Amino acid sequence: MYHALLFGYVIISAVLIGFILLQQGKGADAGASFGAGASGTIFGAAGSGNFLSKTTAILATVFFALSLVIGNINSHRDNVVKGKFDDLSSTAEQVQQKLEVPAVETKNSDIPQ
């Protein structure tokens, strides 16, 4: 499963790069630089979005979702090799036992009145 996600991640990133490079910039039209036509409208001269821009947005969303999934899988993998600082619970218990002061039992007669 992990390798299939990595393969899909690489493929989507390559396709996303291709779609981004295929798109032309906002200033690529000769008329846009002289203020001609619909370049001043809300969505610009290109309109509300064409196939390339919508596909790029979808691929970018899938790319980021796969990034989160792969990152989550990597963070929850069990490491076979553990360092000496990976599990400090036994050391903490030993230190806590050394620091604990034994409770002293007092009798009613020892309490001054």
PDB file of N, CA and C in Angstrom:
ATOM      1  N   MET A   1       0.823  -1.197   0.000  1.00  0.00           N
ATOM      2  CA  MET A   1       0.000   0.000   0.000  1.00  0.00           C
ATOM      3  C   MET A   1       0.864   1.257   0.000  1.00  0.00           C
ATOM      4  N   TYR A   2       1.900   1.239   0.843  1.00  0.00           N
ATOM      5  CA  TYR A   2       2.781   2.403   0.955  1.00  0.00           C
ATOM      6  C   TYR A   2       3.496   2.682  -0.366  1.00  0.00           C
ATOM      7  N   HIS A   3       3.971   1.617  -1.019  1.00  0.00           N
ATOM      8  CA  HIS A   3       4.691   1.789  -2.279  1.00  0.00           C
ATOM      9  C   HIS A   3       3.752   2.267  -3.392  1.00  0.00           C
ATOM     10  N   ALA A   4       2.517   1.826  -3.363  1.00  0.00           N
ATOM     11  CA  ALA A   4       1.547   2.300  -4.353  1.00  0.00           C
ATOM     12  C   ALA A   4       1.261   3.787  -4.155  1.00  0.00           C
ATOM     13  N   LEU A   5       1.165   4.221  -2.895  1.00  0.00           N
ATOM     14  CA  LEU A   5       0.962   5.649  -2.619  1.00  0.00           C
ATOM     15  C   LEU A   5       2.159   6.471  -3.076  1.00  0.00           C
ATOM     16  N   LEU A   6       3.374   5.969  -2.834  1.00  0.00           N
ATOM     17  CA  LEU A   6       4.568   6.684  -3.288  1.00  0.00           C
ATOM     18  C   LEU A   6       4.617   6.776  -4.812  1.00  0.00           C
ATOM     19  N   PHE A   7       4.260   5.681  -5.473  1.00  0.00           N
ATOM     20  CA  PHE A   7       4.247   5.687  -6.934  1.00  0.00           C
ATOM     21  C   PHE A   7       3.221   6.697  -7.456  1.00  0.00           C
ATOM     22  N   GLY A   8       2.030   6.692  -6.876  1.00  0.00           N
ATOM     23  CA  GLY A   8       1.008   7.663  -7.270  1.00  0.00           C
ATOM     24  C   GLY A   8       1.435   9.092  -6.980  1.00  0.00           C
ATOM     25  N   TYR A   9       2.131   9.291  -5.878  1.00  0.00           N
ATOM     26  CA  TYR A   9       2.630  10.619  -5.494  1.00  0.00           C
ATOM     27  C   TYR A   9       3.612  11.153  -6.540  1.00  0.00           C
ATOM     28  N   VAL A  10       4.526  10.291  -6.986  1.00  0.00           N
ATOM     29  CA  VAL A  10       5.511  10.704  -7.996  1.00  0.00           C
ATOM     30  C   VAL A  10       4.824  10.982  -9.329  1.00  0.00           C
ATOM     31  N   ILE A  11       3.882  10.140  -9.717  1.00  0.00           N
ATOM     32  CA  ILE A  11       3.172  10.332 -10.990  1.00  0.00           C
ATOM     33  C   ILE A  11       2.359  11.624 -10.953  1.00  0.00           C
ATOM     34  N   ILE A  12       1.638  11.858  -9.863  1.00  0.00           N
ATOM     35  CA  ILE A  12       0.821  13.072  -9.764  1.00  0.00           C
ATOM     36  C   ILE A  12       1.699  14.314  -9.742  1.00  0.00           C
ATOM     37  N   SER A  13       2.851  14.234  -9.088  1.00  0.00           N
ATOM     38  CA  SER A  13       3.730  15.401  -9.075  1.00  0.00           C
ATOM     39  C   SER A  13       4.269  15.699 -10.471  1.00  0.00           C
ATOM     40  N   ALA A  14       4.610  14.673 -11.236  1.00  0.00           N
ATOM     41  CA  ALA A  14       5.095  14.891 -12.604  1.00  0.00           C
ATOM     42  C   ALA A  14       3.990  15.464 -13.489  1.00  0.00           C
ATOM     43  N   VAL A  15       2.779  14.928 -13.380  1.00  0.00           N
ATOM     44  CA  VAL A  15       1.659  15.435 -14.179  1.00  0.00           C
ATOM     45  C   VAL A  15       1.317  16.868 -13.771  1.00  0.00           C
ATOM     46  N   LEU A  16       1.381  17.152 -12.471  1.00  0.00           N
ATOM     47  CA  LEU A  16       1.109  18.504 -11.984  1.00  0.00           C
ATOM     48  C   LEU A  16       2.124  19.498 -12.530  1.00  0.00           C
ATOM     49  N   ILE A  17       3.386  19.123 -12.548  1.00  0.00           N
ATOM     50  CA  ILE A  17       4.418  19.990 -13.125  1.00  0.00           C
ATOM     51  C   ILE A  17       4.136  20.234 -14.602  1.00  0.00           C
ATOM     52  N   GLY A  18       3.753  19.180 -15.325  1.00  0.00           N
ATOM     53  CA  GLY A  18       3.435  19.323 -16.747  1.00  0.00           C
ATOM     54  C   GLY A  18       2.262  20.264 -16.985  1.00  0.00           C
ATOM     55  N   PHE A  19       1.205  20.130 -16.194  1.00  0.00           N
ATOM     56  CA  PHE A  19       0.041  21.006 -16.363  1.00  0.00           C
ATOM     57  C   PHE A  19       0.375  22.455 -16.028  1.00  0.00           C
ATOM     58  N   ILE A  20       1.221  22.658 -15.045  1.00  0.00           N
ATOM     59  CA  ILE A  20       1.608  24.028 -14.696  1.00  0.00           C
ATOM     60  C   ILE A  20       2.435  24.650 -15.816  1.00  0.00           C
ATOM     61  N   LEU A  21       3.330  23.865 -16.407  1.00  0.00           N
ATOM     62  CA  LEU A  21       4.166  24.401 -17.477  1.00  0.00           C
ATOM     63  C   LEU A  21       3.382  24.628 -18.772  1.00  0.00           C
ATOM     64  N   LEU A  22       2.287  23.898 -18.975  1.00  0.00           N
ATOM     65  CA  LEU A  22       1.479  24.090 -20.173  1.00  0.00           C
ATOM     66  C   LEU A  22       0.656  25.373 -20.136  1.00  0.00           C
ATOM     67  N   GLN A  23       0.366  25.871 -18.950  1.00  0.00           N
ATOM     68  CA  GLN A  23      -0.485  27.050 -18.837  1.00  0.00           C
ATOM     69  C   GLN A  23       0.303  28.298 -19.201  1.00  0.00           C
ATOM     70  N   GLN A  24      -0.391  29.233 -19.801  1.00  0.00           N
ATOM     71  CA  GLN A  24       0.248  30.505 -20.109  1.00  0.00           C
ATOM     72  C   GLN A  24      -0.081  31.506 -19.006  1.00  0.00           C
ATOM     73  N   GLY A  25       0.827  32.426 -18.803  1.00  0.00           N
ATOM     74  CA  GLY A  25       0.666  33.405 -17.749  1.00  0.00           C
ATOM     75  C   GLY A  25      -0.403  34.429 -18.078  1.00  0.00           C
ATOM     76  N   LYS A  26      -0.748  35.255 -17.076  1.00  0.00           N
ATOM     77  CA  LYS A  26      -1.790  36.270 -17.296  1.00  0.00           C
ATOM     78  C   LYS A  26      -1.350  37.333 -18.284  1.00  0.00           C
ATOM     79  N   GLY A  27      -0.077  37.641 -18.325  1.00  0.00           N
ATOM     80  CA  GLY A  27       0.411  38.676 -19.227  1.00  0.00           C
ATOM     81  C   GLY A  27       0.868  38.152 -20.565  1.00  0.00           C
ATOM     82  N   ALA A  28       0.545  36.917 -20.894  1.00  0.00           N
ATOM     83  CA  ALA A  28       1.019  36.318 -22.133  1.00  0.00           C
ATOM     84  C   ALA A  28       0.284  36.842 -23.354  1.00  0.00           C
ATOM     85  N   ASP A  29      -0.938  37.331 -23.200  1.00  0.00           N
ATOM     86  CA  ASP A  29      -1.679  37.874 -24.330  1.00  0.00           C
ATOM     87  C   ASP A  29      -1.179  39.278 -24.648  1.00  0.00           C
ATOM     88  N   ALA A  30      -1.061  39.582 -25.921  1.00  0.00           N
ATOM     89  CA  ALA A  30      -0.598  40.908 -26.311  1.00  0.00           C
ATOM     90  C   ALA A  30      -1.629  41.967 -25.939  1.00  0.00           C
ATOM     91  N   GLY A  31      -2.902  41.640 -26.025  1.00  0.00           N
ATOM     92  CA  GLY A  31      -3.945  42.599 -25.701  1.00  0.00           C
ATOM     93  C   GLY A  31      -4.034  42.898 -24.222  1.00  0.00           C
ATOM     94  N   ALA A  32      -3.627  41.954 -23.383  1.00  0.00           N
ATOM     95  CA  ALA A  32      -3.723  42.153 -21.941  1.00  0.00           C
ATOM     96  C   ALA A  32      -2.742  43.211 -21.457  1.00  0.00           C
ATOM     97  N   SER A  33      -1.604  43.334 -22.148  1.00  0.00           N
ATOM     98  CA  SER A  33      -0.618  44.323 -21.711  1.00  0.00           C
ATOM     99  C   SER A  33      -1.064  45.745 -22.053  1.00  0.00           C
ATOM    100  N   PHE A  34      -1.946  45.903 -23.046  1.00  0.00           N
ATOM    101  CA  PHE A  34      -2.440  47.233 -23.423  1.00  0.00           C
ATOM    102  C   PHE A  34      -3.816  47.525 -22.846  1.00  0.00           C
ATOM    103  N   GLY A  35      -4.335  46.652 -21.991  1.00  0.00           N
ATOM    104  CA  GLY A  35      -5.621  46.881 -21.363  1.00  0.00           C
ATOM    105  C   GLY A  35      -6.801  46.652 -22.286  1.00  0.00           C
ATOM    106  N   ALA A  36      -6.661  45.762 -23.219  1.00  0.00           N
ATOM    107  CA  ALA A  36      -7.723  45.548 -24.198  1.00  0.00           C
ATOM    108  C   ALA A  36      -8.740  44.530 -23.718  1.00  0.00           C
ATOM    109  N   GLY A  37      -9.957  44.726 -24.114  1.00  0.00           N
ATOM    110  CA  GLY A  37     -11.000  43.733 -23.949  1.00  0.00           C
ATOM    111  C   GLY A  37     -11.341  43.434 -22.508  1.00  0.00           C
ATOM    112  N   ALA A  38     -11.404  42.163 -22.207  1.00  0.00           N
ATOM    113  CA  ALA A  38     -11.920  41.715 -20.925  1.00  0.00           C
ATOM    114  C   ALA A  38     -10.820  41.502 -19.885  1.00  0.00           C
ATOM    115  N   SER A  39      -9.647  42.086 -20.065  1.00  0.00           N
ATOM    116  CA  SER A  39      -8.569  41.841 -19.113  1.00  0.00           C
ATOM    117  C   SER A  39      -8.830  42.486 -17.759  1.00  0.00           C
ATOM    118  N   GLY A  40      -9.749  43.440 -17.701  1.00  0.00           N
ATOM    119  CA  GLY A  40     -10.034  44.098 -16.438  1.00  0.00           C
ATOM    120  C   GLY A  40     -11.237  43.536 -15.712  1.00  0.00           C
ATOM    121  N   THR A  41     -11.807  42.464 -16.205  1.00  0.00           N
ATOM    122  CA  THR A  41     -12.986  41.901 -15.550  1.00  0.00           C
ATOM    123  C   THR A  41     -12.585  41.148 -14.290  1.00  0.00           C
ATOM    124  N   ILE A  42     -13.564  40.615 -13.589  1.00  0.00           N
ATOM    125  CA  ILE A  42     -13.315  39.933 -12.312  1.00  0.00           C
ATOM    126  C   ILE A  42     -12.399  38.730 -12.491  1.00  0.00           C
ATOM    127  N   PHE A  43     -12.666  37.899 -13.491  1.00  0.00           N
ATOM    128  CA  PHE A  43     -11.889  36.685 -13.684  1.00  0.00           C
ATOM    129  C   PHE A  43     -10.739  36.873 -14.656  1.00  0.00           C
ATOM    130  N   GLY A  44     -10.526  38.036 -15.199  1.00  0.00           N
ATOM    131  CA  GLY A  44      -9.459  38.273 -16.153  1.00  0.00           C
ATOM    132  C   GLY A  44      -9.877  37.892 -17.559  1.00  0.00           C
ATOM    133  N   ALA A  45      -8.907  37.921 -18.467  1.00  0.00           N
ATOM    134  CA  ALA A  45      -9.181  37.662 -19.875  1.00  0.00           C
ATOM    135  C   ALA A  45      -9.474  36.188 -20.140  1.00  0.00           C
ATOM    136  N   ALA A  46      -9.037  35.305 -19.253  1.00  0.00           N
ATOM    137  CA  ALA A  46      -9.197  33.869 -19.485  1.00  0.00           C
ATOM    138  C   ALA A  46     -10.582  33.364 -19.097  1.00  0.00           C
ATOM    139  N   GLY A  47     -11.363  34.168 -18.439  1.00  0.00           N
ATOM    140  CA  GLY A  47     -12.670  33.703 -18.005  1.00  0.00           C
ATOM    141  C   GLY A  47     -12.587  33.089 -16.624  1.00  0.00           C
ATOM    142  N   SER A  48     -13.601  32.331 -16.235  1.00  0.00           N
ATOM    143  CA  SER A  48     -13.654  31.784 -14.884  1.00  0.00           C
ATOM    144  C   SER A  48     -12.737  30.591 -14.685  1.00  0.00           C
ATOM    145  N   GLY A  49     -12.180  30.071 -15.708  1.00  0.00           N
ATOM    146  CA  GLY A  49     -11.250  28.958 -15.578  1.00  0.00           C
ATOM    147  C   GLY A  49     -11.457  27.959 -16.684  1.00  0.00           C
ATOM    148  N   ASN A  50     -10.369  27.498 -17.246  1.00  0.00           N
ATOM    149  CA  ASN A  50     -10.484  26.526 -18.323  1.00  0.00           C
ATOM    150  C   ASN A  50     -10.066  25.145 -17.818  1.00  0.00           C
ATOM    151  N   PHE A  51      -9.938  24.229 -18.719  1.00  0.00           N
ATOM    152  CA  PHE A  51      -9.631  22.845 -18.367  1.00  0.00           C
ATOM    153  C   PHE A  51      -8.304  22.727 -17.629  1.00  0.00           C
ATOM    154  N   LEU A  52      -7.284  23.450 -18.086  1.00  0.00           N
ATOM    155  CA  LEU A  52      -5.969  23.336 -17.464  1.00  0.00           C
ATOM    156  C   LEU A  52      -5.959  23.838 -16.022  1.00  0.00           C
ATOM    157  N   SER A  53      -6.605  24.955 -15.785  1.00  0.00           N
ATOM    158  CA  SER A  53      -6.583  25.507 -14.426  1.00  0.00           C
ATOM    159  C   SER A  53      -7.409  24.662 -13.453  1.00  0.00           C
ATOM    160  N   LYS A  54      -8.537  24.137 -13.915  1.00  0.00           N
ATOM    161  CA  LYS A  54      -9.345  23.284 -13.038  1.00  0.00           C
ATOM    162  C   LYS A  54      -8.642  21.957 -12.753  1.00  0.00           C
ATOM    163  N   THR A  55      -8.006  21.383 -13.772  1.00  0.00           N
ATOM    164  CA  THR A  55      -7.272  20.140 -13.582  1.00  0.00           C
ATOM    165  C   THR A  55      -6.075  20.346 -12.665  1.00  0.00           C
ATOM    166  N   THR A  56      -5.405  21.485 -12.802  1.00  0.00           N
ATOM    167  CA  THR A  56      -4.279  21.799 -11.924  1.00  0.00           C
ATOM    168  C   THR A  56      -4.738  21.914 -10.474  1.00  0.00           C
ATOM    169  N   ALA A  57      -5.870  22.529 -10.251  1.00  0.00           N
ATOM    170  CA  ALA A  57      -6.390  22.663  -8.889  1.00  0.00           C
ATOM    171  C   ALA A  57      -6.737  21.292  -8.300  1.00  0.00           C
ATOM    172  N   ILE A  58      -7.335  20.429  -9.096  1.00  0.00           N
ATOM    173  CA  ILE A  58      -7.680  19.082  -8.619  1.00  0.00           C
ATOM    174  C   ILE A  58      -6.423  18.278  -8.321  1.00  0.00           C
ATOM    175  N   LEU A  59      -5.435  18.340  -9.235  1.00  0.00           N
ATOM    176  CA  LEU A  59      -4.184  17.609  -9.017  1.00  0.00           C
ATOM    177  C   LEU A  59      -3.435  18.137  -7.793  1.00  0.00           C
ATOM    178  N   ALA A  60      -3.463  19.441  -7.579  1.00  0.00           N
ATOM    179  CA  ALA A  60      -2.800  20.019  -6.408  1.00  0.00           C
ATOM    180  C   ALA A  60      -3.467  19.551  -5.119  1.00  0.00           C
ATOM    181  N   THR A  61      -4.785  19.464  -5.127  1.00  0.00           N
ATOM    182  CA  THR A  61      -5.507  18.968  -3.946  1.00  0.00           C
ATOM    183  C   THR A  61      -5.156  17.516  -3.659  1.00  0.00           C
ATOM    184  N   VAL A  62      -5.118  16.686  -4.697  1.00  0.00           N
ATOM    185  CA  VAL A  62      -4.751  15.277  -4.529  1.00  0.00           C
ATOM    186  C   VAL A  62      -3.296  15.158  -4.072  1.00  0.00           C
ATOM    187  N   PHE A  63      -2.424  16.011  -4.616  1.00  0.00           N
ATOM    188  CA  PHE A  63      -1.013  16.007  -4.234  1.00  0.00           C
ATOM    189  C   PHE A  63      -0.847  16.304  -2.743  1.00  0.00           C
ATOM    190  N   PHE A  64      -1.529  17.332  -2.241  1.00  0.00           N
ATOM    191  CA  PHE A  64      -1.422  17.672  -0.827  1.00  0.00           C
ATOM    192  C   PHE A  64      -2.065  16.612   0.067  1.00  0.00           C
ATOM    193  N   ALA A  65      -3.160  16.022  -0.388  1.00  0.00           N
ATOM    194  CA  ALA A  65      -3.785  14.957   0.393  1.00  0.00           C
ATOM    195  C   ALA A  65      -2.863  13.745   0.496  1.00  0.00           C
ATOM    196  N   LEU A  66      -2.235  13.382  -0.614  1.00  0.00           N
ATOM    197  CA  LEU A  66      -1.288  12.271  -0.581  1.00  0.00           C
ATOM    198  C   LEU A  66      -0.081  12.599   0.291  1.00  0.00           C
ATOM    199  N   SER A  67       0.338  13.855   0.291  1.00  0.00           N
ATOM    200  CA  SER A  67       1.447  14.260   1.160  1.00  0.00           C
ATOM    201  C   SER A  67       1.103  14.033   2.621  1.00  0.00           C
ATOM    202  N   LEU A  68      -0.113  14.406   3.007  1.00  0.00           N
ATOM    203  CA  LEU A  68      -0.536  14.201   4.394  1.00  0.00           C
ATOM    204  C   LEU A  68      -0.644  12.720   4.747  1.00  0.00           C
ATOM    205  N   VAL A  69      -1.171  11.917   3.838  1.00  0.00           N
ATOM    206  CA  VAL A  69      -1.325  10.489   4.100  1.00  0.00           C
ATOM    207  C   VAL A  69       0.042   9.815   4.223  1.00  0.00           C
ATOM    208  N   ILE A  70       0.952  10.127   3.312  1.00  0.00           N
ATOM    209  CA  ILE A  70       2.288   9.524   3.362  1.00  0.00           C
ATOM    210  C   ILE A  70       3.034   9.984   4.613  1.00  0.00           C
ATOM    211  N   GLY A  71       2.898  11.242   4.967  1.00  0.00           N
ATOM    212  CA  GLY A  71       3.525  11.733   6.194  1.00  0.00           C
ATOM    213  C   GLY A  71       2.973  11.058   7.428  1.00  0.00           C
ATOM    214  N   ASN A  72       1.667  10.821   7.449  1.00  0.00           N
ATOM    215  CA  ASN A  72       1.042  10.130   8.580  1.00  0.00           C
ATOM    216  C   ASN A  72       1.523   8.681   8.667  1.00  0.00           C
ATOM    217  N   ILE A  73       1.632   8.017   7.533  1.00  0.00           N
ATOM    218  CA  ILE A  73       2.113   6.638   7.530  1.00  0.00           C
ATOM    219  C   ILE A  73       3.557   6.589   8.024  1.00  0.00           C
ATOM    220  N   ASN A  74       4.394   7.524   7.570  1.00  0.00           N
ATOM    221  CA  ASN A  74       5.795   7.534   7.998  1.00  0.00           C
ATOM    222  C   ASN A  74       5.947   7.826   9.480  1.00  0.00           C
ATOM    223  N   SER A  75       5.100   8.649  10.033  1.00  0.00           N
ATOM    224  CA  SER A  75       5.238   8.987  11.442  1.00  0.00           C
ATOM    225  C   SER A  75       4.785   7.858  12.358  1.00  0.00           C
ATOM    226  N   HIS A  76       3.995   6.928  11.856  1.00  0.00           N
ATOM    227  CA  HIS A  76       3.507   5.837  12.688  1.00  0.00           C
ATOM    228  C   HIS A  76       4.189   4.498  12.388  1.00  0.00           C
ATOM    229  N   ARG A  77       5.240   4.528  11.618  1.00  0.00           N
ATOM    230  CA  ARG A  77       5.969   3.284  11.356  1.00  0.00           C
ATOM    231  C   ARG A  77       6.775   2.903  12.585  1.00  0.00           C
ATOM    232  N   ASP A  78       6.854   1.613  12.851  1.00  0.00           N
ATOM    233  CA  ASP A  78       7.657   1.138  13.976  1.00  0.00           C
ATOM    234  C   ASP A  78       9.116   1.082  13.555  1.00  0.00           C
ATOM    235  N   ASN A  79       9.952   1.752  14.306  1.00  0.00           N
ATOM    236  CA  ASN A  79      11.377   1.701  14.029  1.00  0.00           C
ATOM    237  C   ASN A  79      11.962   0.465  14.691  1.00  0.00           C
ATOM    238  N   VAL A  80      12.642  -0.340  13.901  1.00  0.00           N
ATOM    239  CA  VAL A  80      13.240  -1.559  14.426  1.00  0.00           C
ATOM    240  C   VAL A  80      14.447  -1.205  15.284  1.00  0.00           C
ATOM    241  N   VAL A  81      15.258  -0.274  14.824  1.00  0.00           N
ATOM    242  CA  VAL A  81      16.436   0.142  15.564  1.00  0.00           C
ATOM    243  C   VAL A  81      16.035   1.288  16.479  1.00  0.00           C
ATOM    244  N   LYS A  82      16.215   1.063  17.776  1.00  0.00           N
ATOM    245  CA  LYS A  82      15.859   2.097  18.738  1.00  0.00           C
ATOM    246  C   LYS A  82      17.119   2.578  19.428  1.00  0.00           C
ATOM    247  N   GLY A  83      17.214   3.854  19.593  1.00  0.00           N
ATOM    248  CA  GLY A  83      18.350   4.437  20.282  1.00  0.00           C
ATOM    249  C   GLY A  83      18.133   4.412  21.780  1.00  0.00           C
ATOM    250  N   LYS A  84      19.154   4.840  22.502  1.00  0.00           N
ATOM    251  CA  LYS A  84      19.045   4.781  23.957  1.00  0.00           C
ATOM    252  C   LYS A  84      18.126   5.861  24.512  1.00  0.00           C
ATOM    253  N   PHE A  85      17.748   6.839  23.727  1.00  0.00           N
ATOM    254  CA  PHE A  85      16.864   7.898  24.194  1.00  0.00           C
ATOM    255  C   PHE A  85      15.430   7.737  23.703  1.00  0.00           C
ATOM    256  N   ASP A  86      15.122   6.656  22.987  1.00  0.00           N
ATOM    257  CA  ASP A  86      13.777   6.474  22.447  1.00  0.00           C
ATOM    258  C   ASP A  86      12.754   6.102  23.512  1.00  0.00           C
ATOM    259  N   ASP A  87      13.141   5.289  24.480  1.00  0.00           N
ATOM    260  CA  ASP A  87      12.209   4.870  25.528  1.00  0.00           C
ATOM    261  C   ASP A  87      12.845   5.157  26.878  1.00  0.00           C
ATOM    262  N   LEU A  88      12.435   6.233  27.493  1.00  0.00           N
ATOM    263  CA  LEU A  88      13.010   6.644  28.767  1.00  0.00           C
ATOM    264  C   LEU A  88      12.085   6.363  29.942  1.00  0.00           C
ATOM    265  N   SER A  89      11.058   5.550  29.735  1.00  0.00           N
ATOM    266  CA  SER A  89      10.098   5.319  30.811  1.00  0.00           C
ATOM    267  C   SER A  89      10.720   4.562  31.980  1.00  0.00           C
ATOM    268  N   SER A  90      11.559   3.561  31.707  1.00  0.00           N
ATOM    269  CA  SER A  90      12.177   2.809  32.807  1.00  0.00           C
ATOM    270  C   SER A  90      13.158   3.687  33.578  1.00  0.00           C
ATOM    271  N   THR A  91      13.888   4.533  32.892  1.00  0.00           N
ATOM    272  CA  THR A  91      14.809   5.448  33.563  1.00  0.00           C
ATOM    273  C   THR A  91      14.048   6.448  34.408  1.00  0.00           C
ATOM    274  N   ALA A  92      12.936   6.932  33.911  1.00  0.00           N
ATOM    275  CA  ALA A  92      12.128   7.895  34.667  1.00  0.00           C
ATOM    276  C   ALA A  92      11.552   7.240  35.927  1.00  0.00           C
ATOM    277  N   GLU A  93      11.159   5.981  35.822  1.00  0.00           N
ATOM    278  CA  GLU A  93      10.635   5.276  37.001  1.00  0.00           C
ATOM    279  C   GLU A  93      11.728   5.089  38.049  1.00  0.00           C
ATOM    280  N   GLN A  94      12.944   4.795  37.610  1.00  0.00           N
ATOM    281  CA  GLN A  94      14.044   4.628  38.553  1.00  0.00           C
ATOM    282  C   GLN A  94      14.360   5.934  39.268  1.00  0.00           C
ATOM    283  N   VAL A  95      14.370   7.029  38.538  1.00  0.00           N
ATOM    284  CA  VAL A  95      14.641   8.331  39.137  1.00  0.00           C
ATOM    285  C   VAL A  95      13.527   8.702  40.109  1.00  0.00           C
ATOM    286  N   GLN A  96      12.300   8.410  39.748  1.00  0.00           N
ATOM    287  CA  GLN A  96      11.174   8.727  40.618  1.00  0.00           C
ATOM    288  C   GLN A  96      11.237   7.925  41.916  1.00  0.00           C
ATOM    289  N   GLN A  97      11.640   6.672  41.824  1.00  0.00           N
ATOM    290  CA  GLN A  97      11.765   5.855  43.034  1.00  0.00           C
ATOM    291  C   GLN A  97      12.868   6.374  43.943  1.00  0.00           C
ATOM    292  N   LYS A  98      13.944   6.880  43.388  1.00  0.00           N
ATOM    293  CA  LYS A  98      15.033   7.428  44.191  1.00  0.00           C
ATOM    294  C   LYS A  98      14.625   8.726  44.869  1.00  0.00           C
ATOM    295  N   LEU A  99      13.773   9.510  44.203  1.00  0.00           N
ATOM    296  CA  LEU A  99      13.376  10.801  44.745  1.00  0.00           C
ATOM    297  C   LEU A  99      12.258  10.716  45.769  1.00  0.00           C
ATOM    298  N   GLU A 100      11.532   9.617  45.777  1.00  0.00           N
ATOM    299  CA  GLU A 100      10.415   9.492  46.703  1.00  0.00           C
ATOM    300  C   GLU A 100      10.940   9.369  48.133  1.00  0.00           C
ATOM    301  N   VAL A 101      10.361  10.153  49.009  1.00  0.00           N
ATOM    302  CA  VAL A 101      10.721  10.119  50.423  1.00  0.00           C
ATOM    303  C   VAL A 101       9.742   9.186  51.111  1.00  0.00           C
ATOM    304  N   PRO A 102      10.262   8.221  51.871  1.00  0.00           N
ATOM    305  CA  PRO A 102       9.330   7.307  52.550  1.00  0.00           C
ATOM    306  C   PRO A 102       8.509   8.064  53.582  1.00  0.00           C
ATOM    307  N   ALA A 103       7.262   7.702  53.650  1.00  0.00           N
ATOM    308  CA  ALA A 103       6.349   8.364  54.583  1.00  0.00           C
ATOM    309  C   ALA A 103       6.691   7.945  56.009  1.00  0.00           C
ATOM    310  N   VAL A 104       6.750   8.920  56.894  1.00  0.00           N
ATOM    311  CA  VAL A 104       7.062   8.659  58.297  1.00  0.00           C
ATOM    312  C   VAL A 104       5.747   8.591  59.045  1.00  0.00           C
ATOM    313  N   GLU A 105       5.557   7.476  59.756  1.00  0.00           N
ATOM    314  CA  GLU A 105       4.319   7.322  60.515  1.00  0.00           C
ATOM    315  C   GLU A 105       4.470   8.048  61.845  1.00  0.00           C
ATOM    316  N   THR A 106       3.479   8.806  62.165  1.00  0.00           N
ATOM    317  CA  THR A 106       3.489   9.536  63.436  1.00  0.00           C
ATOM    318  C   THR A 106       2.387   9.012  64.328  1.00  0.00           C
ATOM    319  N   LYS A 107       2.658   9.061  65.588  1.00  0.00           N
ATOM    320  CA  LYS A 107       1.652   8.651  66.566  1.00  0.00           C
ATOM    321  C   LYS A 107       1.016   9.887  67.151  1.00  0.00           C
ATOM    322  N   ASN A 108      -0.131   9.743  67.682  1.00  0.00           N
ATOM    323  CA  ASN A 108      -0.820  10.871  68.289  1.00  0.00           C
ATOM    324  C   ASN A 108      -0.031  11.491  69.419  1.00  0.00           C
ATOM    325  N   SER A 109       0.784  10.684  70.075  1.00  0.00           N
ATOM    326  CA  SER A 109       1.544  11.204  71.201  1.00  0.00           C
ATOM    327  C   SER A 109       2.717  12.066  70.733  1.00  0.00           C
ATOM    328  N   ASP A 110       3.146  11.897  69.446  1.00  0.00           N
ATOM    329  CA  ASP A 110       4.276  12.673  68.943  1.00  0.00           C
ATOM    330  C   ASP A 110       3.863  14.077  68.524  1.00  0.00           C
ATOM    331  N   ILE A 111       2.601  14.310  68.356  1.00  0.00           N
ATOM    332  CA  ILE A 111       2.142  15.619  67.902  1.00  0.00           C
ATOM    333  C   ILE A 111       2.022  16.546  69.109  1.00  0.00           C
ATOM    334  N   PRO A 112       2.735  17.672  69.064  1.00  0.00           N
ATOM    335  CA  PRO A 112       2.634  18.609  70.203  1.00  0.00           C
ATOM    336  C   PRO A 112       1.278  19.294  70.204  1.00  0.00           C
ATOM    337  N   GLN A 113       0.803  19.527  71.422  1.00  0.00           N
ATOM    338  CA  GLN A 113      -0.510  20.159  71.548  1.00  0.00           C
ATOM    339  C   GLN A 113      -0.420  21.475  72.227  1.00  0.00           C
TER     340      GLN A 113
END
